[in-house]
């Protein structure tokens, strides 16, 4: 069986800048693939190329077994897209939107109406009535957008930063929806700036930077490559910071201003109990102790040897 | 959870129906979308209908009495205002298309297996319907202020046809300009330019009242050709008839101009739409 997504050496240029610069990607059917990268890395460009909205300048791009350039309509019949920004008619109600999209997917008027009702119920939007989408909250809008991308139960679903800007509840809702889809056999390509999100949802992760993949593998593989989880200790008395750092397992980094020592850990539970004990024995007064996932910045620093560059600031949209 | 039947793992039917059938279905869906927008913004629709009426009343009563026009000014002005209303449709189309193209929903349309041009067809049908309604209102108001048609009803229908033809040309110019300009700021610039072009016509006064060079430009303005031809078909006072080729062949130009404009701008607009964001 062919893979759901195959990208080889895709390049896309905007002016002087290569938004995609030799991107390679293979996603097996029925899996969730996370595309992790900071703002400006090329995630949205990649998704738009895959979803037939944008044409790559170079490279091979196949989705669901079809070439996106030569057979875009075959691709379009098999994909769903949740773009970074809502792709909805803001003047219309949720029901009107879904009904319209259903008709445009050629379900026929009756089926489109039934499907719209089903999806509204499923995403908790059944009681929105005639309210126009522009009056929806961010979470409602996102759910409706997701519903719209699921009208035909696509083979391949693209989710471009699906939870950016959502509150924790909205985030959990989207995650749940993605999980249930995958149980149904859909292939998902998900972009995110949060390692946590990729970790939660994706079978495999590609870390991308400047339009190309700089690391890929399962979440565990990546974490071991990048130092995995970390333990943070904030001391009350700055004079004790060095002592605390020595007590941590592994090589600690210090943030003197925040009185923070941070070190990689192999096992969360063991590290936590061990460190608490060691600090207490040494008489270190800790204000805060926490085990956490590495941030994207840390992964980046590790993989590229440089902090994320300034472009992410410019690319804040 | 809903209790409705679950749609079979839905896939857009590949074989059911010809491309032509789906093109018609998609176009109708997009037209319904525009109609749904109207239903949600009745005030905006009303303002669109009232605006040309206001212009008509203003010119007739406030500015009024075009020089060099014998007889009733309404007889001269009303058909001119019909043509002007159609010409100003360019602006409405351009604004609507620009707004649409800057909306996220276009991305969804483009990622679906729908007929590419259906968005444009929906726009066209809606705009033509709006303009037809506007024309009916203007005819009603024209009758109320003393304008009459004197020819046959066939000729009157012909006049309405020519007016809608002009509107159709403006439609495609509007769509094309929206796609070239793209941004709301540039739309403003075009909007401002529409006014002098609209007024540099024989809608309000005869070109003989203008400096010769201006008069010639006015006579060649497609809008003037339509206005003159429509006055002729309605049997209205044409004012002083010019002797230039353009003035004498207004009827021909009223057909040729729009057809040429559509012939040029429709393919350009459709091509451009197909190539959007490629
Ligand atoms: N339409 C565009 N015009 C010019 N540059 C663009 C455009 N879209 C994206 N870019 C540039 O391409 C790069 C990748 O952008 P994008 O794919 O949006 O990144 P991401 O989604 O990872 O934040 C960025 O440097 C961005 O500035
Ligand atoms: Mg993006």
XYZ file of C-alpha atoms and ligand atoms in Angstrom:
623
model
C 0.000 0.000 0.000
C 1.297 3.445 -0.857
C 1.909 6.070 1.770
C -0.736 8.720 2.402
C 1.687 11.596 1.925
C 4.948 11.635 0.025
C 7.007 14.787 -0.348
C 10.428 14.739 -1.942
C 12.628 17.772 -2.252
C 9.774 20.279 -2.283
C 10.865 23.882 -2.716
C 8.778 27.021 -2.752
C 10.138 30.498 -3.091
C 8.683 33.847 -2.053
C 10.822 36.549 -3.585
C 14.350 35.929 -2.361
C 13.269 33.578 0.350
C 12.759 29.826 0.159
C 9.766 29.069 2.379
C 10.276 25.384 1.547
C 13.846 24.423 0.871
C 14.043 20.744 0.071
C 11.304 19.407 2.298
C 11.039 15.607 2.563
C 8.146 13.905 4.256
C 6.586 10.453 4.263
C 3.433 9.734 6.201
C 2.015 6.225 6.414
C -1.714 5.607 6.044
C -3.767 5.852 9.193
C -1.037 7.541 11.217
C -0.756 10.962 12.790
C 2.298 12.889 11.767
C 3.354 15.960 13.684
C 5.184 18.769 11.941
C 6.875 20.761 14.633
C 8.533 24.075 14.071
C 8.625 27.711 15.119
C 6.824 30.517 13.349
C 8.150 31.013 9.848
C 9.557 27.492 9.578
C 7.417 26.740 6.542
C 4.630 24.670 8.106
C 1.750 26.585 6.575
C 3.447 26.699 3.200
C 3.891 22.923 3.324
C 0.249 22.355 4.238
C -0.954 24.692 1.481
C 1.138 22.860 -1.075
C -0.225 19.523 0.112
C -3.812 20.800 0.081
C -3.484 22.009 -3.562
C -3.775 25.677 -2.592
C -0.231 26.466 -3.578
C 2.050 25.036 -6.196
C 5.581 24.058 -5.223
C 8.320 25.345 -7.518
C 10.199 22.071 -7.373
C 9.848 18.581 -5.996
C 7.403 15.701 -5.912
C 4.272 15.993 -3.810
C 1.721 13.189 -3.569
C -1.342 12.923 -1.385
C -3.506 9.792 -1.153
C -1.588 8.394 -4.088
C -2.195 11.342 -6.433
C 0.157 14.038 -7.626
C -1.114 17.367 -6.310
C -0.099 19.203 -9.437
C -1.377 16.798 -12.069
C -4.517 15.523 -10.360
C -5.579 18.183 -7.886
C -9.255 17.202 -8.099
C -8.521 13.609 -7.107
C -6.567 14.956 -4.150
C -9.346 17.394 -3.227
C -11.895 14.583 -3.087
C -9.823 12.874 -0.422
C -8.585 15.607 1.872
C -9.884 17.819 4.627
C -8.179 21.052 5.579
C -8.198 22.934 8.822
C -6.100 25.944 7.943
C -4.276 28.186 10.343
C -7.051 30.755 9.946
C -10.756 29.966 9.879
C -11.959 29.068 6.393
C -15.632 29.811 6.985
C -18.222 32.215 5.699
C -18.449 34.548 8.666
C -21.757 36.071 7.563
C -23.599 32.761 7.614
C -24.603 30.438 10.437
C -22.720 27.254 11.230
C -25.498 25.195 9.687
C -25.531 27.287 6.518
C -21.772 26.889 6.234
C -21.777 23.122 6.584
C -24.796 22.773 4.304
C -23.042 24.836 1.642
C -19.792 22.873 1.903
C -21.707 19.584 1.782
C -23.383 20.638 -1.451
C -20.015 21.665 -2.853
C -18.680 18.215 -1.979
C -21.551 16.987 -4.156
C -23.370 15.130 -1.427
C -26.663 16.392 -2.822
C -29.007 18.808 -1.067
C -30.638 16.248 1.225
C -27.456 14.529 2.342
C -25.699 17.840 2.806
C -28.434 18.951 5.182
C -28.358 15.714 7.176
C -24.575 15.770 7.358
C -24.573 19.369 8.551
C -26.939 18.436 11.384
C -24.807 15.445 12.368
C -21.612 17.423 12.500
C -23.125 20.311 14.437
C -24.325 17.848 17.077
C -21.044 16.029 17.168
C -19.073 19.221 17.754
C -21.462 20.638 20.322
C -22.804 23.329 18.013
C -26.316 21.938 17.707
C -27.936 24.859 19.481
C -26.261 27.738 17.652
C -29.348 28.366 15.525
C -29.133 31.223 13.062
C -26.236 32.943 14.806
C -23.638 34.135 12.306
C -20.166 32.643 12.610
C -18.675 36.086 13.182
C -20.422 36.052 16.566
C -18.894 32.708 17.561
C -16.161 32.392 20.172
C -12.715 31.307 19.036
C -13.279 27.757 20.247
C -16.663 27.439 18.513
C -15.215 28.754 15.290
C -12.366 26.271 15.450
C -14.765 23.400 16.058
C -16.969 24.458 13.160
C -13.913 24.754 10.949
C -12.878 21.265 11.967
C -16.418 20.002 11.303
C -16.248 21.559 7.838
C -13.032 19.721 7.084
C -14.676 16.430 8.039
C -17.775 16.618 5.845
C -16.678 13.777 3.619
C -14.636 11.920 6.241
C -11.424 12.530 4.366
C -8.640 9.989 3.871
C -6.069 12.629 4.727
C -6.669 15.509 7.076
C -4.406 18.545 7.387
C -4.495 20.479 10.621
C -2.427 23.653 10.624
C -1.831 24.715 14.231
C -5.282 23.471 15.221
C -5.086 24.591 18.849
C -3.157 27.844 18.628
C -5.168 30.505 20.397
C -7.517 28.054 22.112
C -7.989 27.792 25.854
C -7.066 24.475 27.537
C -10.638 23.217 27.218
C -10.798 24.001 23.521
C -7.436 22.363 23.090
C -8.589 19.166 24.774
C -11.715 19.117 22.604
C -9.701 19.325 19.424
C -7.334 16.618 20.641
C -10.254 14.329 21.404
C -11.697 14.897 17.953
C -8.366 14.111 16.304
C -7.977 10.902 18.302
C -11.412 9.630 17.374
C -10.737 10.387 13.725
C -7.562 8.404 13.717
C -9.419 5.488 15.236
C -11.576 5.690 12.112
C -8.560 5.300 9.845
C -7.910 8.869 8.773
C -4.339 9.971 8.155
C -3.564 13.230 9.907
C -0.814 15.736 9.272
C -0.705 18.169 12.134
C 1.487 21.211 12.472
C 2.221 22.715 15.821
C 4.580 24.913 17.749
C 4.055 22.856 20.878
C 6.139 19.793 21.507
C 3.536 18.767 24.049
C 0.858 18.649 21.374
C 2.935 16.634 18.936
C 3.833 14.322 21.798
C 0.164 13.852 22.737
C -1.140 13.156 19.265
C 1.515 12.185 16.780
C 3.003 8.785 16.035
C 5.931 10.418 14.325
C 7.266 13.933 14.370
C 9.280 15.973 11.879
C 10.996 19.014 13.282
C 11.225 21.610 10.576
C 13.265 24.745 10.301
C 13.808 27.085 7.366
C 11.730 24.938 5.052
C 13.403 21.601 5.685
C 13.277 18.722 8.117
C 16.102 18.893 10.640
C 15.098 15.877 12.717
C 12.425 13.232 12.697
C 11.323 10.150 14.552
C 8.914 9.111 17.240
C 8.411 11.436 20.186
C 10.615 9.194 22.323
C 13.382 9.115 19.764
C 13.331 12.864 19.474
C 13.255 13.362 23.187
C 16.241 11.177 23.773
C 18.012 13.039 20.991
C 17.165 16.359 22.562
C 17.510 15.531 26.227
C 13.935 14.522 26.961
C 12.059 15.837 29.990
C 13.577 18.387 32.313
C 13.375 19.194 35.960
C 13.217 22.838 37.068
C 14.116 23.986 40.558
C 13.550 27.548 41.725
C 15.393 28.366 44.957
C 14.281 31.011 47.430
C 17.807 32.192 48.201
C 19.981 32.924 45.146
C 23.070 31.937 47.155
C 21.845 28.335 47.114
C 21.461 28.151 43.342
C 24.852 26.584 42.660
C 24.343 24.019 45.363
C 20.936 23.111 43.951
C 22.365 22.789 40.453
C 25.001 20.321 41.687
C 22.301 18.175 43.254
C 20.365 17.794 40.009
C 20.932 14.725 37.828
C 22.623 15.510 34.530
C 24.108 18.788 33.377
C 22.173 21.764 34.752
C 21.625 25.136 33.096
C 21.146 28.191 35.268
C 18.916 31.231 35.002
C 20.258 33.471 37.746
C 17.580 36.163 37.412
C 14.803 33.685 38.004
C 16.888 31.699 40.559
C 16.217 28.686 38.337
C 18.264 25.541 37.784
C 17.149 23.166 35.049
C 18.429 19.720 34.082
C 17.423 16.848 31.807
C 15.938 13.770 33.463
C 15.440 10.232 32.261
C 12.546 9.152 34.450
C 10.086 11.760 35.661
C 8.945 10.132 38.898
C 12.330 8.932 39.980
C 13.944 12.274 39.251
C 11.310 14.163 41.165
C 11.502 12.054 44.341
C 15.295 11.878 44.148
C 15.708 15.615 43.737
C 13.242 16.494 46.469
C 15.093 14.209 48.838
C 18.532 15.519 47.875
C 17.478 19.139 48.233
C 15.947 18.508 51.636
C 19.053 16.650 52.868
C 21.263 19.512 51.730
C 19.008 22.099 53.360
C 18.132 23.879 50.086
C 14.952 25.914 50.363
C 13.097 25.325 47.077
C 10.292 27.639 46.076
C 9.176 25.485 43.203
C 10.058 22.096 41.747
C 8.575 20.808 38.505
C 9.199 18.167 35.879
C 8.220 19.280 32.373
C 8.609 18.560 28.675
C 11.378 20.486 26.951
C 10.111 23.583 25.220
C 10.380 23.975 21.497
C 13.127 26.505 22.117
C 15.188 23.943 23.969
C 14.641 21.323 21.277
C 15.697 23.857 18.753
C 18.752 24.987 20.582
C 19.736 21.365 20.865
C 19.110 20.458 17.232
C 20.447 23.553 15.546
C 22.879 24.876 18.086
C 21.183 28.263 17.799
C 18.152 29.889 19.289
C 15.143 30.364 16.999
C 15.951 33.233 14.712
C 14.320 36.605 14.640
C 12.012 35.791 11.749
C 9.424 34.309 14.030
C 8.755 37.746 15.419
C 8.183 39.181 11.979
C 5.902 36.306 11.026
C 3.512 36.700 13.892
C 0.382 36.411 11.729
C -24.970 12.469 19.561
C -27.443 12.775 16.790
C -29.772 9.969 15.887
C -29.863 10.779 12.197
C -28.562 8.230 9.740
C -24.843 8.412 9.286
C -23.828 9.392 5.812
C -21.907 6.512 4.292
C -18.225 7.243 4.548
C -18.765 10.132 2.247
C -16.703 10.717 -0.810
C -17.632 13.141 -3.489
C -19.146 10.948 -6.174
C -16.622 10.525 -8.939
C -18.956 9.180 -11.578
C -22.403 10.485 -10.649
C -23.191 13.289 -13.036
C -21.289 15.081 -15.739
C -18.912 17.972 -15.099
C -21.507 20.269 -16.674
C -24.120 19.130 -14.189
C -21.802 19.726 -11.246
C -20.816 23.097 -12.635
C -24.500 24.056 -12.628
C -25.044 22.621 -9.142
C -21.989 24.413 -7.737
C -22.961 27.678 -9.378
C -26.405 27.429 -7.854
C -24.874 26.693 -4.434
C -22.703 29.780 -4.728
C -25.668 31.859 -5.857
C -27.614 30.654 -2.815
C -24.715 31.822 -0.703
C -25.050 35.353 -2.061
C -28.809 35.299 -1.560
C -28.282 34.149 2.023
C -25.973 37.128 2.531
C -28.748 39.425 1.307
C -31.245 37.859 3.670
C -28.873 38.645 6.526
C -28.198 42.210 5.465
C -31.497 43.661 4.299
C -30.429 47.188 5.195
C -27.362 46.973 3.009
C -29.505 45.667 0.152
C -31.923 48.528 0.637
C -29.162 51.129 0.666
C -27.881 49.665 -2.599
C -31.300 50.169 -4.157
C -31.881 53.634 -2.723
C -28.537 55.161 -3.655
C -29.136 55.512 -7.422
C -32.651 56.770 -6.711
C -31.150 59.519 -4.577
C -28.773 60.469 -7.363
C -31.656 60.582 -9.812
C -33.799 62.791 -7.596
C -30.867 65.047 -6.804
C -30.033 65.641 -10.429
C -33.627 66.074 -11.421
C -34.684 68.541 -8.722
C -31.531 70.116 -7.271
C -29.039 70.405 -10.079
C -31.668 69.900 -12.729
C -32.428 71.504 -16.057
C -29.543 70.317 -18.222
C -28.666 73.125 -20.556
C -29.351 72.656 -24.241
C -32.045 70.129 -23.631
C -35.386 71.067 -24.978
C -38.478 69.780 -23.258
C -38.712 67.819 -20.064
C -35.320 67.189 -18.377
C -36.628 63.967 -16.786
C -37.152 62.524 -20.271
C -33.446 63.055 -20.918
C -32.056 62.369 -17.481
C -33.863 59.164 -16.469
C -32.460 56.887 -19.217
C -29.025 58.403 -18.563
C -29.370 57.514 -14.904
C -30.314 53.961 -15.868
C -27.015 53.674 -17.682
C -25.119 55.315 -14.823
C -26.633 52.880 -12.329
C -25.426 49.981 -14.440
C -21.965 51.501 -14.789
C -21.609 52.087 -11.055
C -22.277 48.386 -10.602
C -18.588 47.956 -11.411
C -17.794 49.417 -8.034
C -20.212 47.134 -6.181
C -18.840 44.046 -7.900
C -15.263 45.013 -7.256
C -15.841 45.642 -3.562
C -17.702 42.357 -3.138
C -15.060 40.301 -4.942
C -12.200 41.977 -3.081
C -13.857 41.265 0.239
C -14.489 37.682 -0.778
C -10.936 37.041 -1.928
C -9.598 38.305 1.368
C -11.798 35.900 3.292
C -10.526 32.600 4.589
C -13.492 30.762 3.113
C -11.971 31.041 -0.357
C -9.226 28.675 0.811
C -11.829 26.106 1.708
C -13.539 26.461 -1.658
C -10.217 25.984 -3.365
C -9.376 22.867 -1.392
C -12.667 21.212 -2.385
C -13.486 19.275 -5.549
C -15.966 21.942 -6.662
C -16.091 23.646 -10.038
C -13.433 26.291 -10.007
C -15.419 29.150 -11.528
C -18.602 28.611 -9.510
C -17.587 31.338 -7.089
C -17.525 33.801 -9.976
C -20.796 32.541 -11.425
C -22.487 32.980 -8.049
C -21.188 36.515 -7.901
C -22.389 37.233 -11.448
C -25.889 35.904 -10.936
C -26.289 37.769 -7.655
C -24.985 41.043 -9.071
C -27.131 40.786 -12.182
C -30.200 40.084 -10.048
C -29.387 43.041 -7.843
C -28.945 45.306 -10.846
C -32.153 44.087 -12.424
C -34.016 44.876 -9.190
C -32.310 48.244 -9.066
C -33.369 48.931 -12.649
C -36.992 48.083 -11.853
C -36.934 50.466 -8.897
C -35.399 53.190 -11.061
C -38.029 52.665 -13.742
C -40.719 52.997 -11.066
C -39.215 56.196 -9.687
C -38.666 57.509 -13.217
C -42.343 57.029 -14.006
C -43.225 58.791 -10.763
C -41.235 61.897 -11.696
C -42.727 62.190 -15.144
C -40.539 60.053 -17.379
C -42.420 57.901 -19.919
C -41.491 55.484 -22.660
C -43.088 56.174 -25.982
C -41.933 53.304 -28.139
C -43.210 49.757 -28.340
C -42.869 47.431 -25.381
C -40.502 45.361 -27.524
C -38.224 48.373 -27.868
C -38.480 48.998 -24.132
C -37.417 45.422 -23.445
C -34.550 45.939 -25.861
C -33.497 48.977 -23.849
C -33.544 46.968 -20.609
C -31.499 44.306 -22.385
C -28.857 46.855 -23.448
C -28.669 48.207 -19.907
C -28.134 44.738 -18.454
C -25.540 44.061 -21.130
C -23.629 47.123 -19.984
C -23.928 45.875 -16.401
C -22.585 42.493 -17.457
C -19.523 44.156 -18.968
C -18.997 46.178 -15.786
C -19.312 42.956 -13.805
C -16.328 41.367 -15.496
C -14.252 44.511 -15.396
C -15.041 44.675 -11.684
C -14.067 41.069 -11.063
C -10.855 41.483 -13.013
C -9.880 44.722 -11.282
C -10.593 43.169 -7.888
C -8.209 40.372 -8.687
C -5.538 42.678 -10.051
C -5.825 45.201 -7.229
C -6.481 42.607 -4.560
C -6.300 44.893 -1.583
C -9.024 47.109 -0.115
C -6.730 50.163 -0.325
C -6.418 49.862 -4.080
C -10.135 49.305 -4.412
C -10.610 52.762 -2.929
C -8.492 54.248 -5.691
C -10.556 52.547 -8.396
C -13.748 53.536 -6.622
C -12.753 57.156 -6.827
C -11.915 56.817 -10.509
C -15.308 55.307 -11.302
C -16.965 58.637 -10.573
C -15.312 60.840 -13.191
C -15.666 58.059 -15.767
C -19.344 57.781 -14.905
C -19.853 61.518 -15.079
C -17.810 61.937 -18.268
C -20.794 60.669 -20.176
C -23.970 62.065 -21.587
C -26.029 60.865 -18.621
C -26.757 64.392 -17.352
C -26.051 66.708 -20.216
C -25.254 66.707 -23.911
C -21.594 66.715 -24.990
C -22.287 69.876 -26.990
C -22.192 71.735 -23.684
C -18.603 70.644 -23.143
C -15.270 71.658 -24.650
C -14.800 69.840 -27.974
C -12.052 67.437 -26.825
C -14.068 66.454 -23.763
C -17.210 66.075 -25.821
C -15.450 63.619 -28.125
C -14.232 61.522 -25.178
C -17.735 61.567 -23.753
C -19.286 60.381 -26.988
C -16.931 57.414 -27.114
C -17.622 56.461 -23.498
C -19.413 53.079 -23.562
C -21.875 54.420 -21.048
C -22.843 57.260 -23.389
C -23.460 54.814 -26.206
C -25.819 52.832 -24.009
C -27.558 55.975 -22.732
C -28.103 57.272 -26.261
C -29.318 53.921 -27.578
C -31.657 53.489 -24.623
C -33.127 56.985 -25.082
C -33.733 56.050 -28.689
C -35.450 52.773 -27.809
C -37.611 54.370 -25.116
C -38.477 57.168 -27.538
C -37.095 59.828 -25.200
C -35.708 63.229 -26.068
C -32.067 62.633 -27.070
C -31.128 66.281 -26.543
C -28.827 67.720 -29.184
C -27.586 64.805 -31.268
C -23.890 64.933 -32.009
C -22.591 64.421 -35.520
C -19.531 62.322 -34.695
C -19.355 58.704 -35.831
C -19.726 57.529 -32.247
C -22.848 59.620 -31.696
C -24.450 58.483 -34.920
C -23.765 54.805 -34.294
C -24.650 54.741 -30.604
C -26.982 51.769 -31.088
C -24.202 49.694 -32.593
C -21.671 50.804 -29.993
C -24.096 49.995 -27.179
C -23.814 46.367 -28.273
C -20.221 46.268 -29.477
C -18.639 48.010 -26.489
C -20.002 45.659 -23.799
C -19.404 42.585 -25.950
C -15.790 43.597 -26.507
C -15.291 44.415 -22.833
C -16.745 41.080 -21.775
C -14.661 39.337 -24.432
C -11.517 40.883 -23.007
C -12.151 40.890 -19.278
C -14.065 37.656 -18.757
C -11.235 35.369 -19.962
C -8.683 37.501 -18.114
C -10.660 37.306 -14.891
C -11.361 33.586 -15.191
C -7.703 32.844 -15.949
C -6.570 34.950 -13.081
C -9.006 33.294 -10.718
C -7.808 29.857 -11.770
C -4.214 30.900 -11.180
C -4.856 32.539 -7.815
C -2.163 31.789 -5.272
C -0.419 29.360 -7.549
N 2.537 34.881 0.816
C 3.801 35.021 1.236
N 4.583 35.986 0.724
C 5.857 36.136 1.126
N 6.455 35.366 2.036
C 5.746 34.386 2.605
C 4.376 34.165 2.232
N 3.921 33.116 2.944
C 4.949 32.705 3.721
N 6.040 33.463 3.515
C 7.348 33.276 4.178
O 7.694 31.930 4.115
C 8.222 31.490 5.341
C 7.429 30.317 5.859
O 6.142 30.771 6.249
P 5.025 29.797 6.813
O 4.914 28.626 5.914
O 3.811 30.607 7.031
O 5.643 29.353 8.196
P 4.920 28.736 9.474
O 3.559 28.298 9.090
O 5.804 27.615 9.883
O 4.885 29.801 10.502
C 8.206 32.681 6.280
O 9.495 33.232 6.309
C 7.254 33.641 5.644
O 7.656 34.964 5.875
Mg 1.791 28.857 9.919
